[in-house]
CSV table of C-alpha atoms in Angstrom, one decimal:
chain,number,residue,atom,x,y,z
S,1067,UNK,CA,21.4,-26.7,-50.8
S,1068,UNK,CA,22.6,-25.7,-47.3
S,1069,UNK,CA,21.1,-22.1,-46.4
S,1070,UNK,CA,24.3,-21.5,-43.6
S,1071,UNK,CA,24.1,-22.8,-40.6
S,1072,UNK,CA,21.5,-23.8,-37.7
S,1073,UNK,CA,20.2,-20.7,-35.4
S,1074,UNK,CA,20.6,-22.6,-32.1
S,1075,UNK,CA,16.6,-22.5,-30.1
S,1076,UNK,CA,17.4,-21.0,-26.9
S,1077,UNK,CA,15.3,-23.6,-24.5
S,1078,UNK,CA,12.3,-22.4,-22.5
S,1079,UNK,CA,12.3,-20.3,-19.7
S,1080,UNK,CA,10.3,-21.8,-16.4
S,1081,UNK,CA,8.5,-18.4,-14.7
S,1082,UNK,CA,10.0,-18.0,-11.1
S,1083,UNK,CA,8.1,-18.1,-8.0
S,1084,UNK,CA,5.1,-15.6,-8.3
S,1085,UNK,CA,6.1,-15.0,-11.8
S,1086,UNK,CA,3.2,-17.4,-13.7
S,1087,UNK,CA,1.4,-14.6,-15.6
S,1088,UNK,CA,3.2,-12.0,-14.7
S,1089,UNK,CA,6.3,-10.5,-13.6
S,1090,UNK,CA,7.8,-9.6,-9.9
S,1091,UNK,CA,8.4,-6.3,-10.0
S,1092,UNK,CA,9.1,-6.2,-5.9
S,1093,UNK,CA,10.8,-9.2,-4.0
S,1094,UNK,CA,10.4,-9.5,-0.2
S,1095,UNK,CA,13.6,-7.9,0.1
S,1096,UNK,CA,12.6,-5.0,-2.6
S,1097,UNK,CA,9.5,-4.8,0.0
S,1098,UNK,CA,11.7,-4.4,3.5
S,1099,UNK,CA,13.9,-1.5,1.9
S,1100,UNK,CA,11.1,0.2,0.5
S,1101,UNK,CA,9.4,0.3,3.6
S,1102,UNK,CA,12.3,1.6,5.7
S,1103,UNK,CA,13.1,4.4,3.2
S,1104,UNK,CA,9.4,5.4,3.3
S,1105,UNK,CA,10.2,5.2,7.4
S,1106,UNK,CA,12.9,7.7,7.4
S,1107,UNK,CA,11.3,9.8,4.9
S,1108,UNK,CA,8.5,10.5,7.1
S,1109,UNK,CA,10.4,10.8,10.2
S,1110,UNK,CA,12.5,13.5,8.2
S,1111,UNK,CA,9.5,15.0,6.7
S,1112,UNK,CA,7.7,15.5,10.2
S,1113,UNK,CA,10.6,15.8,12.3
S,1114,UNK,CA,10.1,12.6,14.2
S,1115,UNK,CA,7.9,10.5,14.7
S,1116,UNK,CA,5.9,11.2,18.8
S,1117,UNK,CA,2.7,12.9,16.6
S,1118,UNK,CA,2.0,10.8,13.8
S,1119,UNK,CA,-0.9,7.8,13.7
S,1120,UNK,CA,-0.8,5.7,11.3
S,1121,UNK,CA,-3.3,4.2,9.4
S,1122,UNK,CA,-4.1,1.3,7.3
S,1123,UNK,CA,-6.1,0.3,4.9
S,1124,UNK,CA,-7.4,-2.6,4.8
S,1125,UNK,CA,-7.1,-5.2,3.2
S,1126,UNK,CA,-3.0,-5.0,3.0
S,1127,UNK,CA,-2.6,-1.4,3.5
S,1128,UNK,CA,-2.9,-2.9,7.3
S,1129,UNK,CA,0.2,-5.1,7.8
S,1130,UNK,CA,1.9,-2.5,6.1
S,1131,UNK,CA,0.9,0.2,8.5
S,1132,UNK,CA,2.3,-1.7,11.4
S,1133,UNK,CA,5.4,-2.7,10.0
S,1134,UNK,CA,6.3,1.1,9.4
S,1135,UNK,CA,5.3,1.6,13.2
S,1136,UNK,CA,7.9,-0.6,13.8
S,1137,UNK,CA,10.5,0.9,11.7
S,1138,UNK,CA,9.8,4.0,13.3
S,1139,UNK,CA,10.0,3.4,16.6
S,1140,UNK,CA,13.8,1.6,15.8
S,1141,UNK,CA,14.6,5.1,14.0
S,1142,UNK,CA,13.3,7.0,16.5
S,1143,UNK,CA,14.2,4.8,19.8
S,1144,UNK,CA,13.3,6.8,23.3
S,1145,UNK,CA,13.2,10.1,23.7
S,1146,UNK,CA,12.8,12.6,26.4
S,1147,UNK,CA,8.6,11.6,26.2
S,1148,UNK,CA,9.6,7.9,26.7
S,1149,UNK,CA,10.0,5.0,23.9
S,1150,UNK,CA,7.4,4.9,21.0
S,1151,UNK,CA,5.1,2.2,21.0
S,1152,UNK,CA,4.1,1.3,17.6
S,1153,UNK,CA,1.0,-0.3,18.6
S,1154,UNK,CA,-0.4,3.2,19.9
S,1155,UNK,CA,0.4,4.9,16.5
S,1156,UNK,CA,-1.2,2.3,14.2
S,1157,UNK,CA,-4.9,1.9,13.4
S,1158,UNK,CA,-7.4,0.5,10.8
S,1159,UNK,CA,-9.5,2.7,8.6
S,1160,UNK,CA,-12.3,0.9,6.5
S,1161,UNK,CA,-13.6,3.1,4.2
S,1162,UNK,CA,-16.6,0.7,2.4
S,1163,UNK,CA,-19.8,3.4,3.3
S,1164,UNK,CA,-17.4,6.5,1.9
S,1165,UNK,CA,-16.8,4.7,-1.8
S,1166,UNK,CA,-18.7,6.5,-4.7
S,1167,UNK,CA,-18.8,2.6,-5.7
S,1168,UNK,CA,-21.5,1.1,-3.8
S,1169,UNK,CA,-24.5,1.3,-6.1
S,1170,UNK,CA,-22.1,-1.1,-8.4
S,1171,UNK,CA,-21.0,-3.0,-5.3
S,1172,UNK,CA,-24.0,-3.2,-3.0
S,1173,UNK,CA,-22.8,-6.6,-1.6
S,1174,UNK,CA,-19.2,-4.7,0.1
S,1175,UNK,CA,-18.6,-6.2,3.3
S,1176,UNK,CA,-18.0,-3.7,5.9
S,1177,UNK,CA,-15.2,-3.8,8.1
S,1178,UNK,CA,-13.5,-1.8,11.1
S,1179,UNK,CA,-12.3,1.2,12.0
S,1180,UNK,CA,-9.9,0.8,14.9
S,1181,UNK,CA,-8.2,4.2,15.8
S,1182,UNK,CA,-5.0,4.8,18.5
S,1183,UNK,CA,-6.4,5.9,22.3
S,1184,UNK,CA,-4.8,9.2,21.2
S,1185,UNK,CA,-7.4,9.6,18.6
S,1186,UNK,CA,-6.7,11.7,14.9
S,1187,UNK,CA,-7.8,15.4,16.8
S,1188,UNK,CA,-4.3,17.5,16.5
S,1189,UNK,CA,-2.4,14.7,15.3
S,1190,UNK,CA,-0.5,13.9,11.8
S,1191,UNK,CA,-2.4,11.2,10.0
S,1192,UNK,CA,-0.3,9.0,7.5
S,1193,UNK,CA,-3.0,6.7,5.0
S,1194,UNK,CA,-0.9,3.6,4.4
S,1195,UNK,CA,-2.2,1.6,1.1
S,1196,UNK,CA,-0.4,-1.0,-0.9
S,1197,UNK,CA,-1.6,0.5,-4.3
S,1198,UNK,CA,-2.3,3.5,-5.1
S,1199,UNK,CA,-4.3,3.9,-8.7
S,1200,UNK,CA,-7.9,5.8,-9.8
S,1201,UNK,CA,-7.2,7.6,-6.2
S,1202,UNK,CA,-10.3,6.8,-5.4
S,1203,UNK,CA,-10.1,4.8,-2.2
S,1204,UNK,CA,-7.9,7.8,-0.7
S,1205,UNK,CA,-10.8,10.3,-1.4
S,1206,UNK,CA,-12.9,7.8,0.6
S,1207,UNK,CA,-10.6,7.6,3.5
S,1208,UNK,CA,-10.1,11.4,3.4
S,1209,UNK,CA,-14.3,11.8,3.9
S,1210,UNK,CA,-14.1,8.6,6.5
S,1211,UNK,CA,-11.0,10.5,8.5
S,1212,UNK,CA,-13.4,13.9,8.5
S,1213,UNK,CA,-16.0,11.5,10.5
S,1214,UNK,CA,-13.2,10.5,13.2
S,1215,UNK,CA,-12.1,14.3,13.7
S,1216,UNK,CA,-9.6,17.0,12.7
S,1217,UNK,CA,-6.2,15.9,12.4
S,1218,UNK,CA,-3.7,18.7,11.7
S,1219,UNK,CA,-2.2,17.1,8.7
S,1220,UNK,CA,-3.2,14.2,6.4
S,1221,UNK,CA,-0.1,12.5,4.7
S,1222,UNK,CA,-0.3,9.2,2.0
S,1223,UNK,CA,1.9,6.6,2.0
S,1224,UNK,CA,2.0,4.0,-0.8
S,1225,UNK,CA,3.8,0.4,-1.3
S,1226,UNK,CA,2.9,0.9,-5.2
S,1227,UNK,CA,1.9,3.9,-7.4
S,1228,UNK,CA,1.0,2.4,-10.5
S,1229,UNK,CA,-0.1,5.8,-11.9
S,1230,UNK,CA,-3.8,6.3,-14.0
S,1231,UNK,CA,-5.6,8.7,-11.4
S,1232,UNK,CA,-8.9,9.7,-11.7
S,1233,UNK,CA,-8.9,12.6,-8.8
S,1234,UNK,CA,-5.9,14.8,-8.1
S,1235,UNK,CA,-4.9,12.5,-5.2
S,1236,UNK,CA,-0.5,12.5,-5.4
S,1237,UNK,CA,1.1,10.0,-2.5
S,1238,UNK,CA,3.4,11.6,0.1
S,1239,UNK,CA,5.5,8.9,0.0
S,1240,UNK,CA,5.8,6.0,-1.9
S,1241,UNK,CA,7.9,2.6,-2.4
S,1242,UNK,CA,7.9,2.0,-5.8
S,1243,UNK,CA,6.3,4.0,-8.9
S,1244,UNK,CA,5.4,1.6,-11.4
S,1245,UNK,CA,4.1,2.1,-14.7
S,1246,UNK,CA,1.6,0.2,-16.0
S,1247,UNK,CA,-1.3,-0.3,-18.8
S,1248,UNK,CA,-5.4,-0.3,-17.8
S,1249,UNK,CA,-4.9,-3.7,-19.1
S,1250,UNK,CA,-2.6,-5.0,-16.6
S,1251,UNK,CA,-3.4,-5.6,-12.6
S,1252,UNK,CA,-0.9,-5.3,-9.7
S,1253,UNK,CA,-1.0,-8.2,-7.3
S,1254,UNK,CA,0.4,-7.7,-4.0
S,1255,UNK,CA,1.2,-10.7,-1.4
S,1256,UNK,CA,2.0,-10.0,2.2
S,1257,UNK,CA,2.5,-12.6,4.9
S,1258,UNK,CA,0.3,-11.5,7.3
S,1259,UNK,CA,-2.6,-11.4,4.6
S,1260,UNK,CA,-1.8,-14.6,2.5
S,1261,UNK,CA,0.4,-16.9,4.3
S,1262,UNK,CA,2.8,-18.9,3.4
S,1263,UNK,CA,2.4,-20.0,-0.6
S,1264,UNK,CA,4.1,-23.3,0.4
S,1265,UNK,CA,5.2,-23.6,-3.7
S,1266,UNK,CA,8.5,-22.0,-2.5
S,1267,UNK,CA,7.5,-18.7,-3.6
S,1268,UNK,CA,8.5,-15.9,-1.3
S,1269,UNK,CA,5.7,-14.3,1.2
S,1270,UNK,CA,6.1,-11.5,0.5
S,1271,UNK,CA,5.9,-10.0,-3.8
S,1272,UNK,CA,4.6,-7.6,-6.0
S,1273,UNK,CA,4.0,-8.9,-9.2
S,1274,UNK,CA,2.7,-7.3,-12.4
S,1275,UNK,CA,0.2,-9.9,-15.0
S,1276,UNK,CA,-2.1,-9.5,-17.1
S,1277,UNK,CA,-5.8,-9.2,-16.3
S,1278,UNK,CA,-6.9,-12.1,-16.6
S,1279,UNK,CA,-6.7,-14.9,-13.7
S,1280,UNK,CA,-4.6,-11.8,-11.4
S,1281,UNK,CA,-5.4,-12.5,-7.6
S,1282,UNK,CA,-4.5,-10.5,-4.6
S,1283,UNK,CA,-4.3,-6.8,-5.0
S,1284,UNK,CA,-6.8,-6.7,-8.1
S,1285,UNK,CA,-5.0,-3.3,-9.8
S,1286,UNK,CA,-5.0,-0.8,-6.7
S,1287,UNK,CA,-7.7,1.9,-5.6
């Protein structure tokens, strides 16, 4: 006896570049417009952009820091003090020695702290970080930025706030707030960091998997 007829089964789906595991939350292009919205949002926020210092960090919280400085300095354009030059407003803040970590991570390599001529004294300090999560890594670069001097303002800037904070830490800026569960990890991929894939996936994504096998960005800072 016939029981009506067949419920069609829809074929299977082949994940997308970046998507095995996981899902792309930001493309390449998702990545360019947040970054130039964050770019005028600062400039509007500190009425330009001639006293602000960027910095990274690392690992990806570096490429992203200079790419700002670029948009900047094409919001901005010259001035009456001359042209910006977004390599004088960008630096690289490792904060390894400052992380409340260590005793679990003893084996950290240290990096470097590379900071504008200009210096942090007086100046407006934007952190730049690809995901922001416990908050943790921000209280270390606020203790490693109180090493370095006494800037007159310190303002965060994240790609990613994937929420979950540990310390009231709450971005200035940020490109994307993102929900997600202690169970899942945010991978971010820049070109500058990771190259080219070369499986036709695009440089540049954000993608959101589950724990297991993530790489990248292992679930933000």
């Amino acid at each position: 006896m016939s029981s009506g007829a067949a419920v069609p089964t829809p074929p299977p789906t082949t994940p997308g570049p970046h998507a095995e595991g996981g899902t792309v939350v930001l493309t390449a292009a998702d990545i360019s417009r947040a970054l130039t919205r964050i770019a005028h949002e600062i400039v509007e926020r500190n009425k330009g952009a001639h006293d602000l210092v960027l910095l990274g960090i690392p690992t990806r919280g570096v490429p992203l820091a200079a790419r700002l400085a670029e948009r900047l300095v094409a919001i901005e354009g010259a001035s009456a003090d001359g042209a910006l030059d977004p390599q004088a407003i960008v630096g690289e803040l490792d904060v390894t020695m400052y992380r409340d970590d260590l005793h679990r991570h003893p084996t950290r390599t240290i990096g470097a702290t590379r900071l504008p001529a200009s210096g942090v004294d007086g100046k407006v300090v934007v952190l730049v970080d690809d995901v922001l999560y416990s908050g943790r890594t921000i209280r270390a670069a606020l203790d490693a930025i109180s090493d370095l001097g006494r800037p007159r303002a310190v303002q965060l800037a994240a790609l990613v706030d994937r929420g979950h904070r540990e310390l009231p830490i709450r971005p200035d800026f940020v490109g994307k707030n993102l929900p997600t569960s202690t169970s899942e990890r945010v991978s971010v991929r820049l070109a500058e960091v990771d190259g080219d894939p070369g499986d036709g996936a695009p440089a540049d994504a954000v993608v959101i998997r589950p724990a297991a096998g993530a790489t990248g960005t292992e679930a933000g800072a």
